[in-house]
Tab-separated table of C-alpha atoms in Angstrom:
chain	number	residue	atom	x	y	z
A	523	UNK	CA	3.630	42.961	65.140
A	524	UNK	CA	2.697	39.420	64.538
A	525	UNK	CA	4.173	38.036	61.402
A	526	UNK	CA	2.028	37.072	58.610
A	527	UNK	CA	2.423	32.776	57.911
A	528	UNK	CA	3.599	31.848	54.778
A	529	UNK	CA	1.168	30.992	52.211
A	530	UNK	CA	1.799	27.333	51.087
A	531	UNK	CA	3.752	26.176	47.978
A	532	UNK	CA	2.184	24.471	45.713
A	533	UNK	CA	3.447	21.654	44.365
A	534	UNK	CA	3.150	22.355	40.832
A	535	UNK	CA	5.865	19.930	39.040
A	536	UNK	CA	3.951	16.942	40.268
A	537	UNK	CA	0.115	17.702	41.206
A	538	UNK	CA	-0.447	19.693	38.885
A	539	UNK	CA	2.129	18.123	35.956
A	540	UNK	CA	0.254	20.152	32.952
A	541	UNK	CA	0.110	17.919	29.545
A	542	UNK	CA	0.667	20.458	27.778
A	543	UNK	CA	4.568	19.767	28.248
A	544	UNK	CA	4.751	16.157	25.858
A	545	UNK	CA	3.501	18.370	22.196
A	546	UNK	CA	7.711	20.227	22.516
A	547	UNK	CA	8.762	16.884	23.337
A	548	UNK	CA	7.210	15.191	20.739
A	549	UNK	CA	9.094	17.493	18.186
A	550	UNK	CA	12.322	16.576	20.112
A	551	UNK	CA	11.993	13.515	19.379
A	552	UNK	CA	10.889	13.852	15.912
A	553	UNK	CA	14.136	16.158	15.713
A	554	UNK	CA	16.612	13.667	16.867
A	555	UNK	CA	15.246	11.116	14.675
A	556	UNK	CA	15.792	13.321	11.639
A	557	UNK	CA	19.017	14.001	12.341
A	558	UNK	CA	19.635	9.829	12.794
A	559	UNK	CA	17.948	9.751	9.178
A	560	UNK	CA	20.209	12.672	8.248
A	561	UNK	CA	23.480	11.148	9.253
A	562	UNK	CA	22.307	7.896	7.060
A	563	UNK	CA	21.683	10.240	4.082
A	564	UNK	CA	24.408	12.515	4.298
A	565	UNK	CA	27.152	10.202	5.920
A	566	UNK	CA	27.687	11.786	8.467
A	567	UNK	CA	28.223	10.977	12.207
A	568	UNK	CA	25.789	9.618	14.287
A	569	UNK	CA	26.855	11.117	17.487
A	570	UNK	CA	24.574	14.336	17.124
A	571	UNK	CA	21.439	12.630	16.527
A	572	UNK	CA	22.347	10.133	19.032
A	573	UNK	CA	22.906	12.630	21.982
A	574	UNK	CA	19.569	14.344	20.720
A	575	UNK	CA	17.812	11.649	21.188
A	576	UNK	CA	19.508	10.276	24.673
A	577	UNK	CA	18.561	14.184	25.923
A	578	UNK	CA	14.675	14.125	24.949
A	579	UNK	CA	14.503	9.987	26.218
A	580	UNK	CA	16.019	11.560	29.777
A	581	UNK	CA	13.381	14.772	29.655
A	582	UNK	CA	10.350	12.883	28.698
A	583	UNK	CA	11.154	9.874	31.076
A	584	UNK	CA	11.163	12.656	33.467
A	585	UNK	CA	7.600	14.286	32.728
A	586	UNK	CA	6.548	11.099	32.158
A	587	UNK	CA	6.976	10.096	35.952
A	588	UNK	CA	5.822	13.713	36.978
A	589	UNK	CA	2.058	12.891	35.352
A	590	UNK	CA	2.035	9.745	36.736
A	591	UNK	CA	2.651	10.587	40.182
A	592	UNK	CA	-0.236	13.588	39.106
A	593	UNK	CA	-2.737	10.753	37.862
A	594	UNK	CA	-2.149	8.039	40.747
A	595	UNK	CA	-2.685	10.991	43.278
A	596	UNK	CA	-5.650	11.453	42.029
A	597	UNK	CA	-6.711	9.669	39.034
A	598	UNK	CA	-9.962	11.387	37.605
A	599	UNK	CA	-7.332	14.464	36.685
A	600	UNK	CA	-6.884	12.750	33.315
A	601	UNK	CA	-10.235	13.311	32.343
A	602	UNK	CA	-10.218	16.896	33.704
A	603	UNK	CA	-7.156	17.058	31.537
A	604	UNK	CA	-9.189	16.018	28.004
A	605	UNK	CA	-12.083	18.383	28.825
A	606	UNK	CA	-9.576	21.384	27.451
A	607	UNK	CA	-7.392	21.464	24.423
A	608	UNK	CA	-4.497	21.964	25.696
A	609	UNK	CA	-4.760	18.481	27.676
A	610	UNK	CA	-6.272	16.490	24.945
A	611	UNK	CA	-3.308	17.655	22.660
A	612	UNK	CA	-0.803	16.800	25.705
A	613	UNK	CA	-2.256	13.534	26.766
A	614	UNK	CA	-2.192	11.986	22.898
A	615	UNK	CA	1.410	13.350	22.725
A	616	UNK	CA	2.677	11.881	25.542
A	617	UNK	CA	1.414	8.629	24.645
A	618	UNK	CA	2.733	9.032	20.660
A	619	UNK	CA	6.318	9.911	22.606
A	620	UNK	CA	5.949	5.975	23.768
A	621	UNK	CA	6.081	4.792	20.220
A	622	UNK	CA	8.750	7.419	19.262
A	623	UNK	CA	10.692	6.013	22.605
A	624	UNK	CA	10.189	2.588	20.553
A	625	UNK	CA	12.123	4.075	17.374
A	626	UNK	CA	14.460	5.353	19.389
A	627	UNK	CA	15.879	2.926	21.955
A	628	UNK	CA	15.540	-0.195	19.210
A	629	UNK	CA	18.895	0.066	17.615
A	630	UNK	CA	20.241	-0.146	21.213
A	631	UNK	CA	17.256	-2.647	22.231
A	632	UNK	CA	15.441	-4.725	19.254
A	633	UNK	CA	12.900	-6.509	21.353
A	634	UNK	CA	10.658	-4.104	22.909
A	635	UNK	CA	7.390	-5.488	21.746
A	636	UNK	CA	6.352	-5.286	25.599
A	637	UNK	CA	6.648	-1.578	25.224
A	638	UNK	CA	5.106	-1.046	21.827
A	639	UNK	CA	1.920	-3.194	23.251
A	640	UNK	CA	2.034	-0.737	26.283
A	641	UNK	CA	1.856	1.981	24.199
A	642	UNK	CA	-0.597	0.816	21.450
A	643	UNK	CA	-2.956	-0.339	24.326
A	644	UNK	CA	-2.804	3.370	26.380
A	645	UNK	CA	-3.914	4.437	23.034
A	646	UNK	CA	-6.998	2.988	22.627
A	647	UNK	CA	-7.884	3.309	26.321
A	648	UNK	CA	-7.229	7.676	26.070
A	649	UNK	CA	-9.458	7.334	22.706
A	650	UNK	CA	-12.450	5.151	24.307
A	651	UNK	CA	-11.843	7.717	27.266
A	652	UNK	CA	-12.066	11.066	24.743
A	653	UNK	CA	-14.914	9.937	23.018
A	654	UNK	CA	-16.662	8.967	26.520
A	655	UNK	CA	-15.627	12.533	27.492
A	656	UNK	CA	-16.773	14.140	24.355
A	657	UNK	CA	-20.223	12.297	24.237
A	658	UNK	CA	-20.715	13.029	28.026
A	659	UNK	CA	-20.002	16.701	27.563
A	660	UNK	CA	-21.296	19.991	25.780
A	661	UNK	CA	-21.440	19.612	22.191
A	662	UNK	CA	-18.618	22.681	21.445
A	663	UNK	CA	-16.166	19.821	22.716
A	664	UNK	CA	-17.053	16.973	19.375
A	665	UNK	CA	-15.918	20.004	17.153
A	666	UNK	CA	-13.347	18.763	15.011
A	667	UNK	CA	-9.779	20.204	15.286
A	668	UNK	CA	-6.272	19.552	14.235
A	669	UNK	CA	-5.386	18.132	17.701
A	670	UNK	CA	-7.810	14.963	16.458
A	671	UNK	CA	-5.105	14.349	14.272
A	672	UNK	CA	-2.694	13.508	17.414
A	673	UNK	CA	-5.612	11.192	19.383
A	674	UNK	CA	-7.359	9.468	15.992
A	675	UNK	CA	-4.390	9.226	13.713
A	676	UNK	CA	-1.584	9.012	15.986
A	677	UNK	CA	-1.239	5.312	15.719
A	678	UNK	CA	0.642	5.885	12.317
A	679	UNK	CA	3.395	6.523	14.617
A	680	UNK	CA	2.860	3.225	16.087
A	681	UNK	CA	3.085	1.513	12.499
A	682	UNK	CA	6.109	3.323	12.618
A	683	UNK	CA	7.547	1.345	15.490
A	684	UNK	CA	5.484	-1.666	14.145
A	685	UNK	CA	7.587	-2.184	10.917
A	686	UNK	CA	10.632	-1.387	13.103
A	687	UNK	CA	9.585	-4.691	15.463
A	688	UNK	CA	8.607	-6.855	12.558
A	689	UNK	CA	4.980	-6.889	12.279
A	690	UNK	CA	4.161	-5.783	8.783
A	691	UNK	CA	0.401	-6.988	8.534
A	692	UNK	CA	-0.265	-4.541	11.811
A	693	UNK	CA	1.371	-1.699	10.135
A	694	UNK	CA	-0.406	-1.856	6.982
A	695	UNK	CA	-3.265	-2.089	8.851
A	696	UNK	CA	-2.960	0.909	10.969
A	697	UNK	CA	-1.774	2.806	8.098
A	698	UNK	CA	-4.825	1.567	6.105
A	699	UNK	CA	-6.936	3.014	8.656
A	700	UNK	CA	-5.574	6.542	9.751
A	701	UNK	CA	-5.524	7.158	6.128
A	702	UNK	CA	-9.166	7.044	6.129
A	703	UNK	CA	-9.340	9.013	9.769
A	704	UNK	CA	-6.983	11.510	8.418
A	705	UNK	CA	-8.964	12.215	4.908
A	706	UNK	CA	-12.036	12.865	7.016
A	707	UNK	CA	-10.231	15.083	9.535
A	708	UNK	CA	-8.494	16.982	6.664
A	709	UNK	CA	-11.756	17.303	4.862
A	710	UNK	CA	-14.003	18.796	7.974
A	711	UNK	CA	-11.309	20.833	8.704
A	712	UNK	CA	-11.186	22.569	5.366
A	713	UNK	CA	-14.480	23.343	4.897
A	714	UNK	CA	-14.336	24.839	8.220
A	715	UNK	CA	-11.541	27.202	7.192
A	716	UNK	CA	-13.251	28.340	4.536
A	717	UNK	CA	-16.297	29.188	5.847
A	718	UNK	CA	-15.392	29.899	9.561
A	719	UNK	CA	-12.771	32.574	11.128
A	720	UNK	CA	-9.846	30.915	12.951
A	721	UNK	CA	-9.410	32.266	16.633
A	722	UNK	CA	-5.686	33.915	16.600
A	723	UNK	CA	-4.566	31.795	19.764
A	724	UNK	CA	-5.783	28.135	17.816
A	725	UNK	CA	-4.258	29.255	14.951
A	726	UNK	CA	-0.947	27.702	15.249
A	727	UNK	CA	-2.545	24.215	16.210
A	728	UNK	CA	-3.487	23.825	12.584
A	729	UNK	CA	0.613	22.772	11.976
A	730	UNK	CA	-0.411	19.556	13.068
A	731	UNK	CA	-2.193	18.909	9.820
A	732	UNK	CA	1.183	18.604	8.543
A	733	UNK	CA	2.220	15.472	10.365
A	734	UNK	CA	0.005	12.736	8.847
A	735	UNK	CA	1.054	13.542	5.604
A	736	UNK	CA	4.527	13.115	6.421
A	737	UNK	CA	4.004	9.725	8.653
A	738	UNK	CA	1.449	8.461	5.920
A	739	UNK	CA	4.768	8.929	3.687
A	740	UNK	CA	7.259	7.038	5.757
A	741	UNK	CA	5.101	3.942	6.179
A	742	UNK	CA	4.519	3.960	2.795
A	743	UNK	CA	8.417	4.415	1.897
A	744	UNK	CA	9.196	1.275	5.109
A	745	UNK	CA	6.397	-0.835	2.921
A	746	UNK	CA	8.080	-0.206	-0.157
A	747	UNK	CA	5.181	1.510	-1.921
A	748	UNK	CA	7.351	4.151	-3.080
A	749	UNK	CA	5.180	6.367	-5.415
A	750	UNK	CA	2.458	6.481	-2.247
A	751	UNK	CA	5.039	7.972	-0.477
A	752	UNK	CA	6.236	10.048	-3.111
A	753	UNK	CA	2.751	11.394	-3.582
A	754	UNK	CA	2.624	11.987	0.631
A	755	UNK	CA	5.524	13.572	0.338
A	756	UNK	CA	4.070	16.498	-2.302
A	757	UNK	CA	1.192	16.773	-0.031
A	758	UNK	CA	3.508	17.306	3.249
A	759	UNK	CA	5.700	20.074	0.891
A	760	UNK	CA	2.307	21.858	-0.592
A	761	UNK	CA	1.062	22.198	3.030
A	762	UNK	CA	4.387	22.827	4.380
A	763	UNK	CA	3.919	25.766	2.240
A	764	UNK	CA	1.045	26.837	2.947
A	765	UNK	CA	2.086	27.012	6.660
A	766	UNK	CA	5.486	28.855	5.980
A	767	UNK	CA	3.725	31.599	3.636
A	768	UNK	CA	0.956	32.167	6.346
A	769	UNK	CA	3.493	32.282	9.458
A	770	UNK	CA	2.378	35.749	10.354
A	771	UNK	CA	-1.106	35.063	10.529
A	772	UNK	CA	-0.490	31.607	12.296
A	773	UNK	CA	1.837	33.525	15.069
A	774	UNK	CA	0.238	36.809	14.751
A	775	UNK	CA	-1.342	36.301	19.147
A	776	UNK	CA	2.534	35.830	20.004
A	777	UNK	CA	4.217	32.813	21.710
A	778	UNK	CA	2.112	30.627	23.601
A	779	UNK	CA	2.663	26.867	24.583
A	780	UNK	CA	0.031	25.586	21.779
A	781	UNK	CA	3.419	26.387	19.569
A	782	UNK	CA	4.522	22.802	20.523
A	783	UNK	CA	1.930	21.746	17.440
A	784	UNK	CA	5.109	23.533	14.818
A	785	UNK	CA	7.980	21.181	16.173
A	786	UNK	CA	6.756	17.544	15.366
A	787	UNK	CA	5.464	18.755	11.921
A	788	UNK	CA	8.367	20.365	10.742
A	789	UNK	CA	11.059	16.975	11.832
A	790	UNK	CA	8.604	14.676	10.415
A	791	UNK	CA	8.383	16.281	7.535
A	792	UNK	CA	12.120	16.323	6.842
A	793	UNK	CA	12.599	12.937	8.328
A	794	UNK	CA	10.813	11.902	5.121
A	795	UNK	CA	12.183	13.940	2.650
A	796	UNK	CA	15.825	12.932	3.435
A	797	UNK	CA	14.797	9.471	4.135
A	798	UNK	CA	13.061	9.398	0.078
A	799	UNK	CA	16.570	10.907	-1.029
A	800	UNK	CA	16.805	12.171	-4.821
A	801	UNK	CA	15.498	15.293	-5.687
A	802	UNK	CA	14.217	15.472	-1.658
A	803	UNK	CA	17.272	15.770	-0.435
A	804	UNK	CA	18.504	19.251	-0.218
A	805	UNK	CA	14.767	20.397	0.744
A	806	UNK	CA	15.184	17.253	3.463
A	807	UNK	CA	17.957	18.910	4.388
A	808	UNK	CA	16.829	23.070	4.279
A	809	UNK	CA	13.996	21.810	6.758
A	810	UNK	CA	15.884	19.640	8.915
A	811	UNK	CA	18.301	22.326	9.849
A	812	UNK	CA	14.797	24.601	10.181
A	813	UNK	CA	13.882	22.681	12.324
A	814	UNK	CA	17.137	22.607	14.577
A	815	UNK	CA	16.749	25.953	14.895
A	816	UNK	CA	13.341	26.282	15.585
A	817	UNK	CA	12.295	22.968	17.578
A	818	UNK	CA	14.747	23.218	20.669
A	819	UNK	CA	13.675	27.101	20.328
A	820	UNK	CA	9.934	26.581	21.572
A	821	UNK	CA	11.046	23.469	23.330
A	822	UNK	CA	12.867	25.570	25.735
A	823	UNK	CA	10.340	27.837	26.400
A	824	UNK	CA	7.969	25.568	27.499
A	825	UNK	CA	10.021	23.833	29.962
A	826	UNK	CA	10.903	27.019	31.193
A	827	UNK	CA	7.024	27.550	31.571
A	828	UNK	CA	6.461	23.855	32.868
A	829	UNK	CA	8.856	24.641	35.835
A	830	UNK	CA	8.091	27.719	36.921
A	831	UNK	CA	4.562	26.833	37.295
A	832	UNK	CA	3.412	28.695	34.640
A	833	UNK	CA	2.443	26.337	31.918
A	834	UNK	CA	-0.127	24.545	34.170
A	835	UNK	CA	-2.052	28.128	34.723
A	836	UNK	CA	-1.523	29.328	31.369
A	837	UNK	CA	-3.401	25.811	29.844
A	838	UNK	CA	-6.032	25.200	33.046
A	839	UNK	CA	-4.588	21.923	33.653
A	840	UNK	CA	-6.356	19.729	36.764
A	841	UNK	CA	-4.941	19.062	39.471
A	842	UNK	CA	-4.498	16.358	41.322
């Protein structure tokens, strides 16, 4: 009896690295940078925050490389990628996780300016590359979602990293101007709530509303406009919320790798809390540890997708 050939292995890790990985590593990241603004408010050790943070640089570094190899084998898979949602969510967080690499490294490096202007400028290329994509293809794609929040207002993590590197004017810039991005998107959104039914599996992307409001307040607090922050930070707790008290119906399709969008939310939002002190501390503190539990949670889960090969079928990522 001749014996049936093996059927080939596909090489899933690198050709077909699936975006969808960098949204769980985003919240890592926003995780161990709460717990660095947690030791500074609670005086407490920074050893926690700092192996946190070492961890998630070592992971993402890692799935960085794996979508580069993806894209050089074949570059036109990126804009395969940012035809679905699950890529165009993945391919702004990945390049957000640059400016949180930024935040993270500069105690240990201060001059990374070379990186920041990496980052900022892969930004603006994926944008003029969505919008080419979303003018080139059917009109269902120009919808606005939450995820627009992660390409269009994303660079209020990079005025983040700008006040960290000393350029002020650029960070009040880019916070000037997400605000305005962010209103709209917020806006659209809610009238689209209202009036239109959620589908169960989107439902948990609209977390990600969460995360301007909280980044909008710690650029404010860096700049020293304290009651703009203050004001940011009633938004993030109102919405915060809203989210918490509507868990069930956000989760009710079960666990699915678009839960990435409830990790970077959550850290950012006690990130500002605990770094605004006062009366914001012990909630700073209720959500950070929420968030310790529930960020390396769905964090696992989809690197245990991303490596068995599952997460790239699961989202219809391209391959290379």
């Amino acid at each position: 009896m001749a014996r049936k050939p093996m059927a080939p292995v596909e090489m899933s890790l690198w050709r077909r690295t699936p975006p969808a990985v960098f949204p769980a590593l985003l919240g890592l990241f926003g995780l161990g940078l709460g717990w660095r603004q947690g030791a500074v408010a609670l005086e407490l050790p920074s050893e926690v925050a700092e192996l946190i943070l070492g961890g998630v640089t070592l992971i993402f570094l890692f799935a960085f490389l794996a979508y580069l190899v993806k894209f050089f084998w074949r570059p036109p898979v990126a804009i395969e990628d940012l035809r679905v949602l699950p890529g165009r969510a993945g391919l702004a967080a990945m390049i957000l996780c640059l400016y949180l690499l930024v935040l993270t490294l500069h105690p240990y490096i201060p001059n990374l300016l070379n990186l920041f202007y990496a980052a900022l400028i892969g930004h603006l290329l994926l944008v003029i590359l969505l919008i080419w994509v979303f003018l080139s293809g059917p009109p269902e794609q120009r919808r606005v979602t939450p995820v627009w929040h992660l390409s269009f207002v994303g660079f209020i993590i990079g005025a983040l990293a700008a006040i960290k590197l000393n350029l002020g004017p650029l960070s009040l810039l880019l916070f000037a101007i997400t605000v305005l991005m962010a209103a709209a998107i917020w806006a659209v959104s809610a009238e689209r709530l209202i009036t239109e039914r959620v589908p169960q599996p989107l439902r948990p992307l609209l977390a990600i509303h969460l995360s301007p409001a909280a980044l909008f307040g710690l650029v404010a607090q860096s700049q020293d406009l304290e009651v703009v922050a203050v004001g940011f930070a009633c938004l993030s707790a109102a919405l915060l919320a809203a989210l918490v008290l509507h868990f069930r119906w956000l989760t009710v399709s079960g666990f699915s790798a678009l839960w990435g969008a409830f990790t970077f939310p959550l850290a950012a939002t006690a990130n500002l809390w605990l770094t605004l002190g006062g009366v914001w501390l012990y909630p700073g503190i209720a959500a950070l540890l929420a968030a310790t539990v529930l960020v390396p949670w769905i964090a696992y889960r989809v690197l245990k997708l991303w490596l068995s090969g599952k997460l790239a079928v699961v989202t219809n990522a391209a391959t290379a």
